[in-house]
GROMACS .gro file of N, CA and C in nm:
model
  321
    1UNK      N    1  14.396  11.057   7.375
    1UNK     CA    2  14.379  11.100   7.520
    1UNK      C    3  14.318  10.962   7.590
    2UNK      N    4  14.367  10.962   7.722
    2UNK     CA    5  14.307  10.832   7.759
    2UNK      C    6  14.193  10.861   7.848
    3UNK      N    7  14.121  10.741   7.865
    3UNK     CA    8  13.972  10.761   7.926
    3UNK      C    9  13.990  10.813   8.075
    4UNK      N   10  13.920  10.925   8.113
    4UNK     CA   11  13.932  11.011   8.184
    4UNK      C   12  13.897  10.947   8.335
    5UNK      N   13  13.788  10.839   8.316
    5UNK     CA   14  13.746  10.751   8.426
    5UNK      C   15  13.858  10.664   8.492
    6UNK      N   16  13.938  10.603   8.393
    6UNK     CA   17  14.026  10.494   8.393
    6UNK      C   18  14.146  10.591   8.468
    7UNK      N   19  14.164  10.696   8.410
    7UNK     CA   20  14.280  10.781   8.490
    7UNK      C   21  14.272  10.815   8.627
    8UNK      N   22  14.139  10.825   8.673
    8UNK     CA   23  14.102  10.832   8.838
    8UNK      C   24  14.065  10.694   8.876
    9UNK      N   25  14.077  10.578   8.811
    9UNK     CA   26  14.025  10.453   8.861
    9UNK      C   27  13.882  10.455   8.905
   10UNK      N   28  13.790  10.485   8.846
   10UNK     CA   29  13.650  10.505   8.929
   10UNK      C   30  13.551  10.450   8.770
   11UNK      N   31  13.458  10.399   8.807
   11UNK     CA   32  13.320  10.384   8.713
   11UNK      C   33  13.290  10.505   8.654
   12UNK      N   34  13.210  10.460   8.546
   12UNK     CA   35  13.144  10.584   8.511
   12UNK      C   36  13.017  10.623   8.578
   13UNK      N   37  12.967  10.569   8.667
   13UNK     CA   38  12.853  10.570   8.770
   13UNK      C   39  12.891  10.658   8.884
   14UNK      N   40  13.017  10.669   8.896
   14UNK     CA   41  13.067  10.697   9.035
   14UNK      C   42  12.995  10.840   9.074
   15UNK      N   43  12.954  10.862   9.192
   15UNK     CA   44  12.912  11.008   9.228
   15UNK      C   45  13.029  11.112   9.258
   16UNK      N   46  12.988  11.257   9.264
   16UNK     CA   47  13.056  11.339   9.312
   16UNK      C   48  13.168  11.317   9.398
   17UNK      N   49  13.112  11.237   9.525
   17UNK     CA   50  13.190  11.240   9.640
   17UNK      C   51  13.291  11.124   9.634
   18UNK      N   52  13.248  11.012   9.534
   18UNK     CA   53  13.335  10.928   9.506
   18UNK      C   54  13.445  10.970   9.405
   19UNK      N   55  13.423  11.063   9.325
   19UNK     CA   56  13.508  11.103   9.238
   19UNK      C   57  13.628  11.195   9.307
   20UNK      N   58  13.571  11.311   9.411
   20UNK     CA   59  13.658  11.349   9.486
   20UNK      C   60  13.746  11.275   9.564
   21UNK      N   61  13.684  11.178   9.647
   21UNK     CA   62  13.797  11.112   9.703
   21UNK      C   63  13.910  11.013   9.634
   22UNK      N   64  13.856  10.972   9.505
   22UNK     CA   65  13.969  10.920   9.402
   22UNK      C   66  14.065  11.005   9.378
   23UNK      N   67  14.038  11.147   9.322
   23UNK     CA   68  14.104  11.232   9.291
   23UNK      C   69  14.198  11.276   9.408
   24UNK      N   70  14.174  11.308   9.525
   24UNK     CA   71  14.241  11.340   9.648
   24UNK      C   72  14.337  11.236   9.670
   25UNK      N   73  14.299  11.122   9.654
   25UNK     CA   74  14.396  11.006   9.714
   25UNK      C   75  14.523  10.981   9.584
   26UNK      N   76  14.450  10.994   9.470
   26UNK     CA   77  14.555  10.976   9.371
   26UNK      C   78  14.663  11.098   9.371
   27UNK      N   79  14.610  11.225   9.374
   27UNK     CA   80  14.677  11.340   9.404
   27UNK      C   81  14.776  11.346   9.498
   28UNK      N   82  14.739  11.287   9.608
   28UNK     CA   83  14.852  11.281   9.710
   28UNK      C   84  14.940  11.197   9.695
   29UNK      N   85  14.935  11.082   9.604
   29UNK     CA   86  15.028  10.978   9.582
   29UNK      C   87  15.121  11.013   9.510
   30UNK      N   88  15.048  11.090   9.397
   30UNK     CA   89  15.143  11.163   9.272
   30UNK      C   90  15.206  11.285   9.275
   31UNK      N   91  15.185  11.330   9.375
   31UNK     CA   92  15.202  11.494   9.395
   31UNK      C   93  15.343  11.514   9.391
   32UNK      N   94  15.358  11.614   9.291
   32UNK     CA   95  15.528  11.646   9.235
   32UNK      C   96  15.608  11.693   9.356
   33UNK      N   97  15.560  11.750   9.483
   33UNK     CA   98  15.643  11.775   9.599
   33UNK      C   99  15.673  11.662   9.647
   34UNK      N  100  15.582  11.560   9.650
   34UNK     CA  101  15.669  11.393   9.722
   34UNK      C  102  15.776  11.326   9.642
   35UNK      N  103  15.745  11.354   9.494
   35UNK     CA  104  15.859  11.299   9.406
   35UNK      C  105  15.942  11.401   9.328
   36UNK      N  106  16.016  11.480   9.393
   36UNK     CA  107  16.102  11.591   9.345
   36UNK      C  108  16.189  11.528   9.230
   37UNK      N  109  16.179  11.582   9.121
   37UNK     CA  110  16.271  11.546   9.007
   37UNK      C  111  16.186  11.401   8.923
   38UNK      N  112  16.097  11.364   8.944
   38UNK     CA  113  16.023  11.241   8.848
   38UNK      C  114  15.941  11.299   8.772
   39UNK      N  115  15.993  11.294   8.659
   39UNK     CA  116  15.907  11.373   8.553
   39UNK      C  117  15.780  11.270   8.544
   40UNK      N  118  15.776  11.152   8.564
   40UNK     CA  119  15.682  11.067   8.539
   40UNK      C  120  15.573  11.095   8.652
   41UNK      N  121  15.613  11.137   8.772
   41UNK     CA  122  15.505  11.145   8.869
   41UNK      C  123  15.446  11.299   8.840
   42UNK      N  124  15.499  11.381   8.789
   42UNK     CA  125  15.470  11.517   8.769
   42UNK      C  126  15.320  11.510   8.639
   43UNK      N  127  15.400  11.443   8.545
   43UNK     CA  128  15.286  11.406   8.415
   43UNK      C  129  15.168  11.340   8.456
   44UNK      N  130  15.186  11.225   8.566
   44UNK     CA  131  15.057  11.152   8.607
   44UNK      C  132  14.970  11.243   8.669
   45UNK      N  133  15.062  11.342   8.791
   45UNK     CA  134  14.979  11.454   8.859
   45UNK      C  135  14.880  11.533   8.761
   46UNK      N  136  14.920  11.557   8.659
   46UNK     CA  137  14.891  11.671   8.565
   46UNK      C  138  14.749  11.593   8.487
   47UNK      N  139  14.797  11.452   8.434
   47UNK     CA  140  14.661  11.381   8.371
   47UNK      C  141  14.562  11.368   8.495
   48UNK      N  142  14.594  11.340   8.610
   48UNK     CA  143  14.501  11.319   8.706
   48UNK      C  144  14.434  11.465   8.773
   49UNK      N  145  14.473  11.593   8.737
   49UNK     CA  146  14.448  11.698   8.773
   49UNK      C  147  14.330  11.735   8.659
   50UNK      N  148  14.385  11.690   8.525
   50UNK     CA  149  14.306  11.726   8.414
   50UNK      C  150  14.165  11.632   8.405
   51UNK      N  151  14.201  11.533   8.457
   51UNK     CA  152  14.082  11.430   8.464
   51UNK      C  153  13.967  11.471   8.551
   52UNK      N  154  14.004  11.542   8.670
   52UNK     CA  155  13.914  11.574   8.788
   52UNK      C  156  13.868  11.687   8.755
   53UNK      N  157  13.932  11.786   8.641
   53UNK     CA  158  13.869  11.926   8.608
   53UNK      C  159  13.764  11.880   8.516
   54UNK      N  160  13.785  11.794   8.435
   54UNK     CA  161  13.676  11.760   8.332
   54UNK      C  162  13.550  11.679   8.425
   55UNK      N  163  13.581  11.606   8.486
   55UNK     CA  164  13.474  11.500   8.533
   55UNK      C  165  13.406  11.552   8.674
   56UNK      N  166  13.480  11.659   8.751
   56UNK     CA  167  13.426  11.743   8.884
   56UNK      C  168  13.308  11.848   8.831
   57UNK      N  169  13.341  11.909   8.708
   57UNK     CA  170  13.213  12.011   8.658
   57UNK      C  171  13.100  11.908   8.589
   58UNK      N  172  12.980  11.906   8.649
   58UNK     CA  173  12.896  11.852   8.608
   58UNK      C  174  12.867  11.884   8.437
   59UNK      N  175  12.860  11.988   8.408
   59UNK     CA  176  12.845  12.039   8.265
   59UNK      C  177  12.955  11.963   8.147
   60UNK      N  178  13.068  11.971   8.188
   60UNK     CA  179  13.196  11.926   8.126
   60UNK      C  180  13.193  11.762   8.141
   61UNK      N  181  13.150  11.726   8.213
   61UNK     CA  182  13.157  11.546   8.258
   61UNK      C  183  13.017  11.509   8.177
   62UNK      N  184  12.879  11.576   8.167
   62UNK     CA  185  12.787  11.559   8.069
   62UNK      C  186  12.838  11.541   7.918
   63UNK      N  187  12.940  11.658   7.879
   63UNK     CA  188  12.954  11.680   7.752
   63UNK      C  189  13.090  11.540   7.738
   64UNK      N  190  13.153  11.521   7.825
   64UNK     CA  191  13.279  11.405   7.787
   64UNK      C  192  13.176  11.260   7.764
   65UNK      N  193  13.074  11.261   7.858
   65UNK     CA  194  12.997  11.145   7.867
   65UNK      C  195  12.939  11.135   7.700
   66UNK      N  196  12.871  11.234   7.664
   66UNK     CA  197  12.813  11.226   7.515
   66UNK      C  198  12.905  11.209   7.425
   67UNK      N  199  13.019  11.256   7.442
   67UNK     CA  200  13.121  11.199   7.361
   67UNK      C  201  13.161  11.086   7.344
   68UNK      N  202  13.183  11.040   7.445
   68UNK     CA  203  13.228  10.890   7.484
   68UNK      C  204  13.125  10.798   7.401
   69UNK      N  205  12.997  10.838   7.450
   69UNK     CA  206  12.896  10.746   7.368
   69UNK      C  207  12.871  10.754   7.253
   70UNK      N  208  12.908  10.888   7.169
   70UNK     CA  209  12.910  10.868   7.040
   70UNK      C  210  13.027  10.802   6.968
   71UNK      N  211  13.133  10.805   7.034
   71UNK     CA  212  13.250  10.720   6.995
   71UNK      C  213  13.216  10.592   6.992
   72UNK      N  214  13.165  10.562   7.085
   72UNK     CA  215  13.093  10.399   7.132
   72UNK      C  216  13.028  10.352   7.006
   73UNK      N  217  12.930  10.441   6.973
   73UNK     CA  218  12.855  10.414   6.870
   73UNK      C  219  12.898  10.399   6.725
   74UNK      N  220  13.005  10.512   6.696
   74UNK     CA  221  13.068  10.484   6.568
   74UNK      C  222  13.189  10.357   6.580
   75UNK      N  223  13.218  10.334   6.686
   75UNK     CA  224  13.298  10.221   6.677
   75UNK      C  225  13.212  10.088   6.658
   76UNK      N  226  13.102  10.059   6.703
   76UNK     CA  227  13.007   9.980   6.676
   76UNK      C  228  12.975   9.985   6.541
   77UNK      N  229  12.940  10.082   6.474
   77UNK     CA  230  12.907  10.102   6.348
   77UNK      C  231  13.037  10.054   6.250
   78UNK      N  232  13.152  10.096   6.276
   78UNK     CA  233  13.262  10.042   6.225
   78UNK      C  234  13.287   9.894   6.206
   79UNK      N  235  13.261   9.825   6.333
   79UNK     CA  236  13.272   9.683   6.340
   79UNK      C  237  13.151   9.614   6.271
   80UNK      N  238  13.029   9.669   6.265
   80UNK     CA  239  12.913   9.594   6.183
   80UNK      C  240  12.939   9.605   6.029
   81UNK      N  241  13.025   9.713   5.976
   81UNK     CA  242  13.037   9.749   5.842
   81UNK      C  243  13.167   9.635   5.826
   82UNK      N  244  13.254   9.643   5.899
   82UNK     CA  245  13.350   9.532   5.866
   82UNK      C  246  13.313   9.384   5.874
   83UNK      N  247  13.240   9.351   5.967
   83UNK     CA  248  13.186   9.214   5.980
   83UNK      C  249  13.092   9.178   5.849
   84UNK      N  250  13.047   9.289   5.816
   84UNK     CA  251  12.917   9.257   5.674
   84UNK      C  252  13.006   9.256   5.560
   85UNK      N  253  13.108   9.317   5.546
   85UNK     CA  254  13.216   9.303   5.426
   85UNK      C  255  13.288   9.191   5.424
   86UNK      N  256  13.352   9.136   5.550
   86UNK     CA  257  13.396   8.997   5.554
   86UNK      C  258  13.306   8.891   5.528
   87UNK      N  259  13.170   8.881   5.572
   87UNK     CA  260  13.073   8.794   5.538
   87UNK      C  261  13.037   8.791   5.397
   88UNK      N  262  13.023   8.920   5.337
   88UNK     CA  263  12.997   8.898   5.217
   88UNK      C  264  13.136   8.844   5.127
   89UNK      N  265  13.240   8.900   5.151
   89UNK     CA  266  13.388   8.833   5.085
   89UNK      C  267  13.377   8.673   5.124
   90UNK      N  268  13.351   8.619   5.225
   90UNK     CA  269  13.351   8.496   5.229
   90UNK      C  270  13.247   8.414   5.165
   91UNK      N  271  13.141   8.475   5.137
   91UNK     CA  272  13.020   8.433   5.078
   91UNK      C  273  13.073   8.414   4.956
   92UNK      N  274  13.111   8.491   4.901
   92UNK     CA  275  13.156   8.512   4.738
   92UNK      C  276  13.276   8.416   4.702
   93UNK      N  277  13.362   8.417   4.800
   93UNK     CA  278  13.496   8.337   4.768
   93UNK      C  279  13.446   8.215   4.786
   94UNK      N  280  13.387   8.163   4.894
   94UNK     CA  281  13.340   7.998   4.889
   94UNK      C  282  13.265   7.969   4.779
   95UNK      N  283  13.142   8.040   4.732
   95UNK     CA  284  13.041   8.042   4.630
   95UNK      C  285  13.085   8.021   4.508
   96UNK      N  286  13.208   8.100   4.460
   96UNK     CA  287  13.311   8.085   4.370
   96UNK      C  288  13.338   7.976   4.332
   97UNK      N  289  13.429   7.959   4.470
   97UNK     CA  290  13.501   7.814   4.456
   97UNK      C  291  13.428   7.672   4.447
   98UNK      N  292  13.304   7.672   4.502
   98UNK     CA  293  13.205   7.558   4.491
   98UNK      C  294  13.172   7.578   4.344
   99UNK      N  295  13.123   7.675   4.288
   99UNK     CA  296  13.086   7.663   4.132
   99UNK      C  297  13.200   7.631   4.060
  100UNK      N  298  13.302   7.669   4.072
  100UNK     CA  299  13.465   7.617   4.000
  100UNK      C  300  13.468   7.471   4.019
  101UNK      N  301  13.449   7.425   4.115
  101UNK     CA  302  13.475   7.302   4.153
  101UNK      C  303  13.343   7.201   4.072
  102UNK      N  304  13.248   7.231   4.089
  102UNK     CA  305  13.124   7.175   4.019
  102UNK      C  306  13.135   7.192   3.872
  103UNK      N  307  13.222   7.278   3.794
  103UNK     CA  308  13.218   7.298   3.665
  103UNK      C  309  13.338   7.223   3.639
  104UNK      N  310  13.450   7.189   3.713
  104UNK     CA  311  13.553   7.109   3.670
  104UNK      C  312  13.527   6.981   3.691
  105UNK      N  313  13.430   6.942   3.778
  105UNK     CA  314  13.385   6.805   3.786
  105UNK      C  315  13.274   6.732   3.693
  106UNK      N  316  13.226   6.858   3.652
  106UNK     CA  317  13.130   6.801   3.545
  106UNK      C  318  12.996   6.779   3.626
  107UNK      N  319  12.983   6.834   3.771
  107UNK     CA  320  12.845   6.819   3.829
  107UNK      C  321  12.732   6.907   3.789
   0.00000   0.00000   0.00000
C-alpha cells in the first residue's frame, strides 16, 4: 500500500482544511467522468478517495499514523541489526586475516 499522505501530496502535519483542499483538487483532476475510458485515472481516483477516507477521519488517521510510526521503528531496528552484524563480520574477517598474516610472517 502506498503512503496515504504521498497519494494526496501533503505532509503528515497537514490540518483537516489542507487535507480536504488537496483531496478536492486531486479528485477534480482525476475524476473518471473527465477521463472516460482511462483506467489509470479511475484507479488513481480510487486511491485518492481511499486515502482521504482514512486521513479525513480523525480516529482512522491516528491509527494510520501509529501504524506508520511502528513501521518506522521496526525498520530502524532491522537496520541497526544489519549494521551490527556487518560490523562484527568485518572485525572477525579483518582480525583473522591479520592474525594469519602475522603467523605466516612469523611476527
